[in-house]
Short mmCIF file of C-alpha atoms in Angstrom, two decimals:
data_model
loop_
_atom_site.label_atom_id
_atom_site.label_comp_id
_atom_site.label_asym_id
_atom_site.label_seq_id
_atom_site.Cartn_x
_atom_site.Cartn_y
_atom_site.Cartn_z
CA UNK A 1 43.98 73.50 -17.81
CA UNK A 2 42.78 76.56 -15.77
CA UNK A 3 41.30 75.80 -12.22
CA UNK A 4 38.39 78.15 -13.24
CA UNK A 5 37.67 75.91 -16.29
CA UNK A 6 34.67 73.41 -16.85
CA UNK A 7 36.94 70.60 -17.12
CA UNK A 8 38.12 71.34 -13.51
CA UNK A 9 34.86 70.99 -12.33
CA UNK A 10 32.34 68.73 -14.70
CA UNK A 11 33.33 65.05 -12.92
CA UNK A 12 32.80 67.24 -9.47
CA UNK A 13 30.32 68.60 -10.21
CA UNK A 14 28.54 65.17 -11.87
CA UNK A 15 29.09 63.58 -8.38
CA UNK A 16 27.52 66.56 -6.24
CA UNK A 17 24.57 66.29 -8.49
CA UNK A 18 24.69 62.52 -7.42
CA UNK A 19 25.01 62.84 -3.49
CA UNK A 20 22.91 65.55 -3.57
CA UNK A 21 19.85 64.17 -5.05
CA UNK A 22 20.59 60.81 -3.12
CA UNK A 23 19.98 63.14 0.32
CA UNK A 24 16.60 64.55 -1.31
CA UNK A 25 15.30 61.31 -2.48
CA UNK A 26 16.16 59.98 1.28
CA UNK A 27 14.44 63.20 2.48
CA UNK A 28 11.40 62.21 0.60
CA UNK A 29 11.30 58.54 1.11
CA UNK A 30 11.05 59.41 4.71
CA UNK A 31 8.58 62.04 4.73
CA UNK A 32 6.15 60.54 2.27
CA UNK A 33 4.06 58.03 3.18
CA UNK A 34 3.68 55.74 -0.43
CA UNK A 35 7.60 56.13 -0.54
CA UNK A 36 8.01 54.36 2.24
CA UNK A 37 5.99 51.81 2.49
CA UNK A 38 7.57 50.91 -1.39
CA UNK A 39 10.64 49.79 -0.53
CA UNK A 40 12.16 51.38 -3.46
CA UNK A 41 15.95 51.72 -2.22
CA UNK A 42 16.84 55.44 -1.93
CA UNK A 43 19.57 55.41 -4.83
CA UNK A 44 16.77 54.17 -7.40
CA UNK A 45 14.65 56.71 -6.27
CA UNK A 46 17.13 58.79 -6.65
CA UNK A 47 18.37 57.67 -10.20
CA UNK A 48 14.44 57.64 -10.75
CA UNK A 49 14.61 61.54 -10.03
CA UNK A 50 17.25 62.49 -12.07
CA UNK A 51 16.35 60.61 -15.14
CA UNK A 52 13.13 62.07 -14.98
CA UNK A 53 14.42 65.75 -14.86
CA UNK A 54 16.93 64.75 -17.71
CA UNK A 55 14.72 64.00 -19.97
CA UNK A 56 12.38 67.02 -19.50
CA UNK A 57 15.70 69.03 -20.06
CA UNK A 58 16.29 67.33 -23.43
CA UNK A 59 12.77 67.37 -24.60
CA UNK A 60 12.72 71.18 -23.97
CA UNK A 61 16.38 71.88 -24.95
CA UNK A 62 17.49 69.16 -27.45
CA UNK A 63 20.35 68.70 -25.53
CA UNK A 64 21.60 65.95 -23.03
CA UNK A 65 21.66 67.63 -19.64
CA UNK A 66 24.60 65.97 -18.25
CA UNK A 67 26.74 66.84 -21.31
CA UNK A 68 26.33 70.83 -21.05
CA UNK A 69 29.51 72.56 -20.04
CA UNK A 70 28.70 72.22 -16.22
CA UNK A 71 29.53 68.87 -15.99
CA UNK A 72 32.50 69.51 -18.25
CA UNK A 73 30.77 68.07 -21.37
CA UNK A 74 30.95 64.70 -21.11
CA UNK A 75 29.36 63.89 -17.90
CA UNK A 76 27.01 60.83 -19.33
CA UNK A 77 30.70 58.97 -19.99
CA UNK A 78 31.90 59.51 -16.46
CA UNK A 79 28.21 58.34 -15.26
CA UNK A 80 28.77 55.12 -17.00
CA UNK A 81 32.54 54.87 -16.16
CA UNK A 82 32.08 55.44 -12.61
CA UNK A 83 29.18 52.93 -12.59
CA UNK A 84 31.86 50.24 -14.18
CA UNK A 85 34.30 51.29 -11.53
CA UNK A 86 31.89 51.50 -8.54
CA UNK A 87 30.65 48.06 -9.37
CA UNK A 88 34.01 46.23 -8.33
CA UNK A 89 34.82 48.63 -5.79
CA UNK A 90 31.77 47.94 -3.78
CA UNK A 91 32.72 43.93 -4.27
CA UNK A 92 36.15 44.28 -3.19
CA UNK A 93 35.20 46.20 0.16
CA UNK A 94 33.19 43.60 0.66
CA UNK A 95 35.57 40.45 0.19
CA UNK A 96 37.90 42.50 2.68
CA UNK A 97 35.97 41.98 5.83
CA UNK A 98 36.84 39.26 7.88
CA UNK A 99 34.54 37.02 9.87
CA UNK A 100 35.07 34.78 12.73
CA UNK A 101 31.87 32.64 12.63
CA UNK A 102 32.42 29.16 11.75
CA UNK A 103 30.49 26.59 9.28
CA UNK A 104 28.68 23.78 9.95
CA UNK A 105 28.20 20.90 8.26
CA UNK A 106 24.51 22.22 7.39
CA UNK A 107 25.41 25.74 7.09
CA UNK A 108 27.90 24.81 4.75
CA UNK A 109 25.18 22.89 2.46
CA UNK A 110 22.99 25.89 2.86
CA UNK A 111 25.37 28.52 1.67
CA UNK A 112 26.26 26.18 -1.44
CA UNK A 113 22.41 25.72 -2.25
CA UNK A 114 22.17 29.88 -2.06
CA UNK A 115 25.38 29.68 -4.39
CA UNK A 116 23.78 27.36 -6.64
CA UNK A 117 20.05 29.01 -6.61
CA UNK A 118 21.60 31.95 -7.78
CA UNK A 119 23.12 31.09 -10.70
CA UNK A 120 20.35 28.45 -11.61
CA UNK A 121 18.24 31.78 -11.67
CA UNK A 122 20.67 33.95 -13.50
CA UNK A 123 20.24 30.47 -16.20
CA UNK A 124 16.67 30.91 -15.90
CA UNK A 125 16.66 34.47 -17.12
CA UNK A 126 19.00 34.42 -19.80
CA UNK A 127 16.83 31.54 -21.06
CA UNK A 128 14.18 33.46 -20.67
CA UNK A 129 15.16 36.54 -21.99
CA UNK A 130 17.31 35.41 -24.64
CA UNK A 131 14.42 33.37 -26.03
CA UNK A 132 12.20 36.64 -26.54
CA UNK A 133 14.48 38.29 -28.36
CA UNK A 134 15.70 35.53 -30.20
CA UNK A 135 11.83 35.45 -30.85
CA UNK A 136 12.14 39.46 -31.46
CA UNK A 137 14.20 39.10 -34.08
CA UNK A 138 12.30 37.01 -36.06
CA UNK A 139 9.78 39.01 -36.20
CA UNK A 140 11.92 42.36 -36.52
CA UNK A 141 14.39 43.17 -39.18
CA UNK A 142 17.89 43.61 -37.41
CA UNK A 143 16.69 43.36 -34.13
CA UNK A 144 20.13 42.55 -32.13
CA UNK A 145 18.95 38.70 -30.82
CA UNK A 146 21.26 38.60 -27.50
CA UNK A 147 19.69 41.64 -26.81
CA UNK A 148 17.88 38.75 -24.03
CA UNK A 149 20.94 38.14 -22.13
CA UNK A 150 20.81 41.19 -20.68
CA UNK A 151 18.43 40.09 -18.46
CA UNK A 152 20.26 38.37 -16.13
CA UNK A 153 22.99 40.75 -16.08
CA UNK A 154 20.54 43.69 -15.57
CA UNK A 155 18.24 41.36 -12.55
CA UNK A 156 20.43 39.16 -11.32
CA UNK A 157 23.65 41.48 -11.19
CA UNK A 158 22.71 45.16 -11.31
CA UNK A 159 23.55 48.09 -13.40
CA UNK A 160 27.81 47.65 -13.17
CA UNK A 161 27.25 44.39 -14.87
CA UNK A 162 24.21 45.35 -17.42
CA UNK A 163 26.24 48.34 -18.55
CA UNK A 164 29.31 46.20 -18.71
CA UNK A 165 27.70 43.74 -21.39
CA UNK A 166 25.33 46.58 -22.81
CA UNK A 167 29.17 47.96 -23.80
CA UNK A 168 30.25 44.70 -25.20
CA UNK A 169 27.50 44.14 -27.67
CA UNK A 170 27.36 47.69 -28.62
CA UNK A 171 30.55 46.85 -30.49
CA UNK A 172 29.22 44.14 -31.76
CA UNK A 173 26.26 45.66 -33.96
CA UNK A 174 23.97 46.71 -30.97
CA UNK A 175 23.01 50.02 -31.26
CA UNK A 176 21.81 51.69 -27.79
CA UNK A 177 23.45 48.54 -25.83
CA UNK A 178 24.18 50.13 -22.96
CA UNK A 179 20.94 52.14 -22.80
CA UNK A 180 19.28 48.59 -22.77
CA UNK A 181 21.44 46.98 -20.22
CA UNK A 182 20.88 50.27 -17.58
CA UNK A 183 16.69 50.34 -18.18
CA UNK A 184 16.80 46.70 -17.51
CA UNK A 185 18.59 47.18 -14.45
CA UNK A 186 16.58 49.85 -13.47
CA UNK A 187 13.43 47.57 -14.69
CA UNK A 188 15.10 45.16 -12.66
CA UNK A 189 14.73 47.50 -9.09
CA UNK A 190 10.89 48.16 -9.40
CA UNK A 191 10.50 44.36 -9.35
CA UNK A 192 12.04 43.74 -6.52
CA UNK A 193 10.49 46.87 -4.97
CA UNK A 194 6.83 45.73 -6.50
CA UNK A 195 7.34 41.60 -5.53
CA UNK A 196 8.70 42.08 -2.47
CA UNK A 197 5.89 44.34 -0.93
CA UNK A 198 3.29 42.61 -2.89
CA UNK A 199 5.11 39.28 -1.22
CA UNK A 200 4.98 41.48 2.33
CA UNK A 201 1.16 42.12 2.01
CA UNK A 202 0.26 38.55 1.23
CA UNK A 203 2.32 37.31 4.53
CA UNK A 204 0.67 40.59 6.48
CA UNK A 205 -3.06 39.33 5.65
CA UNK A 206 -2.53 36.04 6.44
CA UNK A 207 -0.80 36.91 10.32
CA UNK A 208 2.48 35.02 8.94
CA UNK A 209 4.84 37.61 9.84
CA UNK A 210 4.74 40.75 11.39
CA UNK A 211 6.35 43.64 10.11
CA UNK A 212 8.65 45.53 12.15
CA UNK A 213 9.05 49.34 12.16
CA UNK A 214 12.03 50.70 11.30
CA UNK A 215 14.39 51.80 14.36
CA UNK A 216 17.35 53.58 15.12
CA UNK A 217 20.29 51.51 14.91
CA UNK A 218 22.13 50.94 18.22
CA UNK A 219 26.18 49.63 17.93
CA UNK A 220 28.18 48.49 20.36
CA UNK A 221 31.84 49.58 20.69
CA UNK A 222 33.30 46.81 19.81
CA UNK A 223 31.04 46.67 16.38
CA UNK A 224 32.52 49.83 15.41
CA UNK A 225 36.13 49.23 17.26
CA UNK A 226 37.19 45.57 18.21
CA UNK A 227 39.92 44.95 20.10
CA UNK A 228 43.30 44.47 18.54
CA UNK A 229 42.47 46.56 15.18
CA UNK A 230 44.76 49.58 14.45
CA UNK A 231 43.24 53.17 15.99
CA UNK A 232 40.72 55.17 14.69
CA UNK A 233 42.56 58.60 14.59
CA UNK A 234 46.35 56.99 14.77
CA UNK A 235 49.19 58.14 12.78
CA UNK A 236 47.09 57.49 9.32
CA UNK A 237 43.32 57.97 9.71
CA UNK A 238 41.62 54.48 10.20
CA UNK A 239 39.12 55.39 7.21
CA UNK A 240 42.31 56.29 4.91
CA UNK A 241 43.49 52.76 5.35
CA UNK A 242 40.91 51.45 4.78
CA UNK A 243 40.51 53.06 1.32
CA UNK A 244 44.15 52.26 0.33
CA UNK A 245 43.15 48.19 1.00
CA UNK A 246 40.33 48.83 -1.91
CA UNK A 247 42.24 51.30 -3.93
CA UNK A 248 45.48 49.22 -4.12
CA UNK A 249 43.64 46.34 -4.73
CA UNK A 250 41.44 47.43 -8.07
CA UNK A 251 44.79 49.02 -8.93
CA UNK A 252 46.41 45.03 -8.45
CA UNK A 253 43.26 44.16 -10.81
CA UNK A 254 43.90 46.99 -13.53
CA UNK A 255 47.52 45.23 -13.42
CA UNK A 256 46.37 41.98 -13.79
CA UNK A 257 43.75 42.49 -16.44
CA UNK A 258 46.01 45.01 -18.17
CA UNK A 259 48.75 41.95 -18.27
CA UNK A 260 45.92 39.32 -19.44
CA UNK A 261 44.80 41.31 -22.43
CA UNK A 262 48.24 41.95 -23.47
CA UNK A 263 49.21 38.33 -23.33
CA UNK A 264 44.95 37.42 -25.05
CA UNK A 265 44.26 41.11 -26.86
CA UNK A 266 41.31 39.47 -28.71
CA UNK A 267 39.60 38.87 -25.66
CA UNK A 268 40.44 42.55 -24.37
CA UNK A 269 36.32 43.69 -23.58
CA UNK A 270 35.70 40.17 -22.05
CA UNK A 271 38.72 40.32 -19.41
CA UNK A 272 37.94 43.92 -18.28
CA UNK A 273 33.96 43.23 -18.14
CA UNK A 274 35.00 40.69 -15.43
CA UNK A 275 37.23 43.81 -13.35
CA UNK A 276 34.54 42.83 -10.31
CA UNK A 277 35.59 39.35 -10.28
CA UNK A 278 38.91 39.51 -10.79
CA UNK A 279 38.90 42.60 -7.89
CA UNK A 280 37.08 39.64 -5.23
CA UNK A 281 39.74 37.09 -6.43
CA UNK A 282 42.67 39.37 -5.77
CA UNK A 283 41.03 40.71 -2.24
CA UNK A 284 40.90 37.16 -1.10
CA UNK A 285 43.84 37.14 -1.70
CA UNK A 286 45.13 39.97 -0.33
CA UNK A 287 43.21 38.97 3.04
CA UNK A 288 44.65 35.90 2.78
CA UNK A 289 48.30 37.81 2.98
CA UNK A 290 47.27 39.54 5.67
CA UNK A 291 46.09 36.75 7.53
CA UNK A 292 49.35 35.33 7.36
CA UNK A 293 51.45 38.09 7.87
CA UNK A 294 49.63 38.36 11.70
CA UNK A 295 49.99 34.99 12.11
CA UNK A 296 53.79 34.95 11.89
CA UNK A 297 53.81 38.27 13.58
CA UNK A 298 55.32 40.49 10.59
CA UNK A 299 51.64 42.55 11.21
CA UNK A 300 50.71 42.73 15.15
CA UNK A 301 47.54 44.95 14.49
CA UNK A 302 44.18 44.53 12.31
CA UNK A 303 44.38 47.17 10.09
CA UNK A 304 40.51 46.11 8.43
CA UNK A 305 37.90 47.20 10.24
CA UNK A 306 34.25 45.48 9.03
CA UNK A 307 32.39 47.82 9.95
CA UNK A 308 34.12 50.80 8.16
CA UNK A 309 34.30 48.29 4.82
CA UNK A 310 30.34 47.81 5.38
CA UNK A 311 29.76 51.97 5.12
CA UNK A 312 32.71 51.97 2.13
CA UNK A 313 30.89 49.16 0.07
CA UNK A 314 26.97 50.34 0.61
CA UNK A 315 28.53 53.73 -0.81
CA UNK A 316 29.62 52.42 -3.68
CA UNK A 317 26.44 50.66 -4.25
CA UNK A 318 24.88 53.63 -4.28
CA UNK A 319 26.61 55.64 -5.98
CA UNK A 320 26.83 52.63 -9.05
CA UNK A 321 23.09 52.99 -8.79
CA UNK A 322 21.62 56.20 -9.31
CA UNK A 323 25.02 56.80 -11.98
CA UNK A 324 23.58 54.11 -13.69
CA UNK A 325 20.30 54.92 -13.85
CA UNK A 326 20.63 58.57 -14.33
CA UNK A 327 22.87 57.23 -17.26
CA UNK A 328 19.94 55.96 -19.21
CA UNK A 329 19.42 57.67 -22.08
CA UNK A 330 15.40 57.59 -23.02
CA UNK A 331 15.19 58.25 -26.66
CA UNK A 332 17.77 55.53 -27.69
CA UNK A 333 14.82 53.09 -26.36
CA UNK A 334 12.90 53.96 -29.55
CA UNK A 335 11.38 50.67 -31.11
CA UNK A 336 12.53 48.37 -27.80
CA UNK A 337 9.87 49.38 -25.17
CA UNK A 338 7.44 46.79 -26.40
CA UNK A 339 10.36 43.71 -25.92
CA UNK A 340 11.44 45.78 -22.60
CA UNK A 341 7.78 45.43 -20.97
CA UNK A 342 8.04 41.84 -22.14
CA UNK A 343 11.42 40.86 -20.57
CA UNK A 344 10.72 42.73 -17.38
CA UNK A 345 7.39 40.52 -16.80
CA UNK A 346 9.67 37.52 -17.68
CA UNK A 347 12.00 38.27 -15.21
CA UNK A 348 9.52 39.33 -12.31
CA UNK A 349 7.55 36.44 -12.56
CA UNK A 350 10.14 33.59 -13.07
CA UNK A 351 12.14 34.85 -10.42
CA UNK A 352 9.66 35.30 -8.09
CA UNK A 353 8.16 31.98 -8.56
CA UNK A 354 11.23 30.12 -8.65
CA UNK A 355 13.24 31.65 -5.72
CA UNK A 356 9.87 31.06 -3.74
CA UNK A 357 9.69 27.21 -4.56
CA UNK A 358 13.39 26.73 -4.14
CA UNK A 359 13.10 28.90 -0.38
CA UNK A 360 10.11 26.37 0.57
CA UNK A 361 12.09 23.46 -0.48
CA UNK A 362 15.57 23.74 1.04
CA UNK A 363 15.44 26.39 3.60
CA UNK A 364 12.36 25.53 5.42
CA UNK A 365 13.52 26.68 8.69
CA UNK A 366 13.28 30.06 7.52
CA UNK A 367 11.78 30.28 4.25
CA UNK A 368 10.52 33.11 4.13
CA UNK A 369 13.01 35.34 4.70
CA UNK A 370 15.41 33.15 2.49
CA UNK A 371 13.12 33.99 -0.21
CA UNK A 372 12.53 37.66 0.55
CA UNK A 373 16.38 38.31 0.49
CA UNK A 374 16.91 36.47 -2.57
CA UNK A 375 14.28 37.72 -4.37
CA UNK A 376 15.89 41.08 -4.00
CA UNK A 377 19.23 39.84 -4.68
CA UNK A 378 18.08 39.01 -7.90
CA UNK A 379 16.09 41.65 -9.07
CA UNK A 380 18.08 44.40 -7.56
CA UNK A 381 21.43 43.95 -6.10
CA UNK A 382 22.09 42.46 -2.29
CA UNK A 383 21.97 45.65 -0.67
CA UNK A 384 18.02 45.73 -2.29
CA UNK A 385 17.84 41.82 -0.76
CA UNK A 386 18.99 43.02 2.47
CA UNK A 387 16.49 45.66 2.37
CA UNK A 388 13.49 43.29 2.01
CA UNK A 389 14.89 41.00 4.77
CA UNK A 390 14.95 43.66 7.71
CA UNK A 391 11.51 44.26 7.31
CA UNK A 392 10.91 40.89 8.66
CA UNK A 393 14.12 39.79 10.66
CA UNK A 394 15.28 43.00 11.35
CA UNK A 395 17.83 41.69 13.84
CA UNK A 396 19.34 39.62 11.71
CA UNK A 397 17.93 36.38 13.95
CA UNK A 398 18.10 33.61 10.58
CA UNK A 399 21.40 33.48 9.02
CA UNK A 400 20.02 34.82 5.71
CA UNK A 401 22.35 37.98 5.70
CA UNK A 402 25.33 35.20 5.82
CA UNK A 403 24.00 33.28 3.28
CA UNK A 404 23.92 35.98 0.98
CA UNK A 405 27.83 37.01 1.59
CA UNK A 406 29.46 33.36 1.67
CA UNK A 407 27.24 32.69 -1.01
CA UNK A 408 29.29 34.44 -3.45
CA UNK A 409 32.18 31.66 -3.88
CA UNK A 410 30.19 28.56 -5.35
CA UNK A 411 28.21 31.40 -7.00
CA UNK A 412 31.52 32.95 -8.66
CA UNK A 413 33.00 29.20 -9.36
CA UNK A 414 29.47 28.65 -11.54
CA UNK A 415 28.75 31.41 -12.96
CA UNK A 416 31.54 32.15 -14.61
CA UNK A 417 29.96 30.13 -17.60
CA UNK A 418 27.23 32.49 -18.23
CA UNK A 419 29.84 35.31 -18.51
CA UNK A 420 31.48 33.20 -21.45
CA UNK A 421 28.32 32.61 -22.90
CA UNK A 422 27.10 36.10 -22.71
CA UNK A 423 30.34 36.69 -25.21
CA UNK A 424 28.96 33.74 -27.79
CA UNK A 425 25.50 34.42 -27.93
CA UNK A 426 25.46 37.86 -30.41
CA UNK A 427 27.52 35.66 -32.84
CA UNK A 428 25.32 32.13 -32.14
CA UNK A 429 22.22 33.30 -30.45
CA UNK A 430 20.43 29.94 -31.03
CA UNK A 431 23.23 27.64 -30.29
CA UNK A 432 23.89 29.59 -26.82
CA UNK A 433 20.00 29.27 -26.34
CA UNK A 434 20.40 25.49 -26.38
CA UNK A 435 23.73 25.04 -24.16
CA UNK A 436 21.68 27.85 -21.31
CA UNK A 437 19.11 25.50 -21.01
CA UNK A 438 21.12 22.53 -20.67
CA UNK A 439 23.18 24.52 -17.75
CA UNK A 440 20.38 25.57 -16.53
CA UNK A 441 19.28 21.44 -15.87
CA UNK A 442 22.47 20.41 -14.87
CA UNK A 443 22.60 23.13 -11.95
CA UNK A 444 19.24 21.84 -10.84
CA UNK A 445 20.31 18.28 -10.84
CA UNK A 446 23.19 19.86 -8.46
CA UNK A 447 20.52 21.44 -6.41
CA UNK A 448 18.20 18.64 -6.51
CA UNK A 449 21.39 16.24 -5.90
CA UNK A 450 20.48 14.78 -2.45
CA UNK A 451 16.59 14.21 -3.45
CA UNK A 452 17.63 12.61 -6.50
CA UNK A 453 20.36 10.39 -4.99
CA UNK A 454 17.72 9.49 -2.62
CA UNK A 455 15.18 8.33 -5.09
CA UNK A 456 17.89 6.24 -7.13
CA UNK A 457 18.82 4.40 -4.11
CA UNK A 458 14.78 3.66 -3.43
CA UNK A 459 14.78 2.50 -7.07
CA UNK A 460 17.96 0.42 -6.45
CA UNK A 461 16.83 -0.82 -3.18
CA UNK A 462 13.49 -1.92 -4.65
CA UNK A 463 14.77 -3.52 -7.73
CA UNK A 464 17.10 -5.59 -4.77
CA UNK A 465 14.05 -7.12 -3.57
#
């Protein structure tokens, strides 16, 4: 290959198209008025852009714009393949920071009822959306009828996750699967940026909250630089460490799902869908190491630095978000935008209304905000969640923003069902139907667990007398 070649250049040139459009849609979010006051996150709006100006290009040309020979021909692929990657790389920065606060008893039972909301509403959308196109295809010929359980993947999880299972079922007869799974996701971003201001004006009429501007962001030293952690500019740049941490850890998950297939080939697409899971799993445990290696004194130094991990994992959001979304290829939506509109209602609505009960019930104390942040969660991804909670606790004064983070464990621990399940449903749609509604009952009897304990012991106390 010649340096002066396309192929030299394309994947360069596909992320420069990325970053750059990602500093004009900031540019305009800031200047214009309506953009602002949206709360559309900045890599939507930029994945917004680009889609938009990709499809005028093949509506005039006939060709797909990020295929042509300056992106090096196959520039859609690397979209969707650095979506895929940027997904787990983005978790795995994120499992790496280290925190020193400790739990409470209460705190502890709050984080596990975040854990469990959010995979009682993942449940609730793939019910949901399974049983429209289940629905769908009775009333279509060969409509794919798991087409549904994109929903949660695309809401609840973002575009890594709805392209990863849009992938999946493409080899399994559904034409345009990944297509699907990215405009769901995307679908999935104007909801929370629609609910959550439509959520923002309600509270503003009534004098419930008051809205704070947004500010510059003041750190202290020791945010950026705590005492004890390795040097910013030392031998090996403090940024490059960081980096090798994430790197060598996805390359410990290739390794790992790599040896996992080998040893269970038939579940090959399954075990690297879940590369984001396995990545937090292995950078727990590679914290963990660490952890003990400065506790016998083999490491004196921290060599993680939250803060840098923080900048490292929002950039991988972003960039997994407008790649995904740019990725979306219009005119392979032919004959679905009718069951789209439908499932994007669905999900709005039951996730709004659910998340907003649940918030009132168990997090009364700051309710509000709990529901803000989760409804963003799961319509968007937690970087959209955290967006929606600074514009009413901008300094972070409710532990929300922990909630969210620890959150992840019990979340992981029971929702790795609904990844199985996902896998079952384009070969027994109606069967999976059934066991995702059960699920979904059995995680509210969890959630519901102390209320319902206390009733039976009423009932039992009662019957006593």
């Amino acid at each position: 290959m010649n340096f002066w070649d396309f192929e030299a250049w394309g994947s360069l040139n596909v992320i420069g198209v990325l970053l750059v459009t990602l500093l004009i849609a900031n540019g305009l979010k800031r200047s214009i008025g309506l953009l602002r006051k949206s709360l559309i996150p900045t890599s939507v709006l930029g994945g917004l852009i680009l889609l938009v100006i990709a499809s005028v290009y093949k509506a005039m040309t006939g060709n797909v714009m990020f295929n042509e020979k300056f992106f090096g021909g196959n520039g859609m692929s690397f979209m969707e393949v650095l979506t895929y990657h940027a997904l787990a790389l983005g978790f795995i920065a994120n499992t790496l920071k280290s925190s020193t606060k400790k739990m409470t008893k209460q705190r502890s039972v709050e984080v596990f009822n975040t854990g469990v909301t959010t995979v009682a509403t993942y449940l609730l959308q793939a019910v949901l959306g399974l049983g429209i196109t289940l629905i769908a295809s009775l009333l279509v010929k060969e409509f794919f009828a798991a087409a549904g359980v994109l929903l949660p993947f695309g809401f609840g999880q973002g575009t890594g996750q709805a392209l990863n299972y849009g992938g999946i079922y493409e080899t399994q007869g559904f034409d345009g699967g990944r297509a699907f799974g990215l405009t769901v996701a995307a679908l999935g971003f104007l909801s929370a940026s629609f609910g959550g201001v439509l959520h923002l004006s309600i509270l503003r009429r009534k004098g419930k909250v008051r809205v704070v501007e947004e500010k510059d962001e003041i750190l202290s030293g020791d945010e950026v630089q705590p005492r004890g952690e390795i040097p910013m500019n030392g031998g090996l740049d403090k940024l490059t460490v960081q980096l090798g941490f994430i790197i060598g850890t996805y390359v410990l998950t290739f390794l790992a799902m790599y040896g996992l297939s080998e040893l269970v080939p038939g579940m090959r697409a399954t075990i690297y869908g879940f590369n984001f899971l396995i990545g937090v799993l292995l950078a727990t445990l590679v914290k963990a190491v660490l952890k003990l290696c400065r506790k016998i004194k083999i490491v004196r130094r921290q060599y993680l630095n939250n803060f840098l991990l923080d900048r490292i994992s929002n950039f991988f959001f972003d960039l997994m978000v407008i790649a995904g979304i740019a990725a979306i290829q219009l005119d392979l939506m032919k004959g679905y935008w009718g069951v789209m509109a439908i499932l994007a209602v669905a999900g709005l609505v039951s996730t709004y209304l659910y998340n907003y009960f649940i918030a009132r019930k168990f997090f009364k104390d700051y309710a509000e905000e709990q529901f803000l942040a989760m409804y963003g969660m799961l319509t968007g991804t937690a970087s959209t969640g955290m967006i929606l909670l600074r514009e009413i606790d901008p300094e972070f004064k409710t532990p929300v923003a922990d909630n969210l983070v620890y959150q992840n464990f019990p979340a992981i621990v029971f929702g790795f069902p609904l990844m199985l399940l996902a896998n079952m449903a384009p070969g027994k749609p109606f069967i999976t139907w059934g066991i995702l509604v059960g699920f979904f009952a059995v995680m509210n009897i969890i959630l519901f667990r102390a209320q319902i304990l206390k009733r039976l012991q009423g009932k039992k106390k009662s019957t006593e007398d």
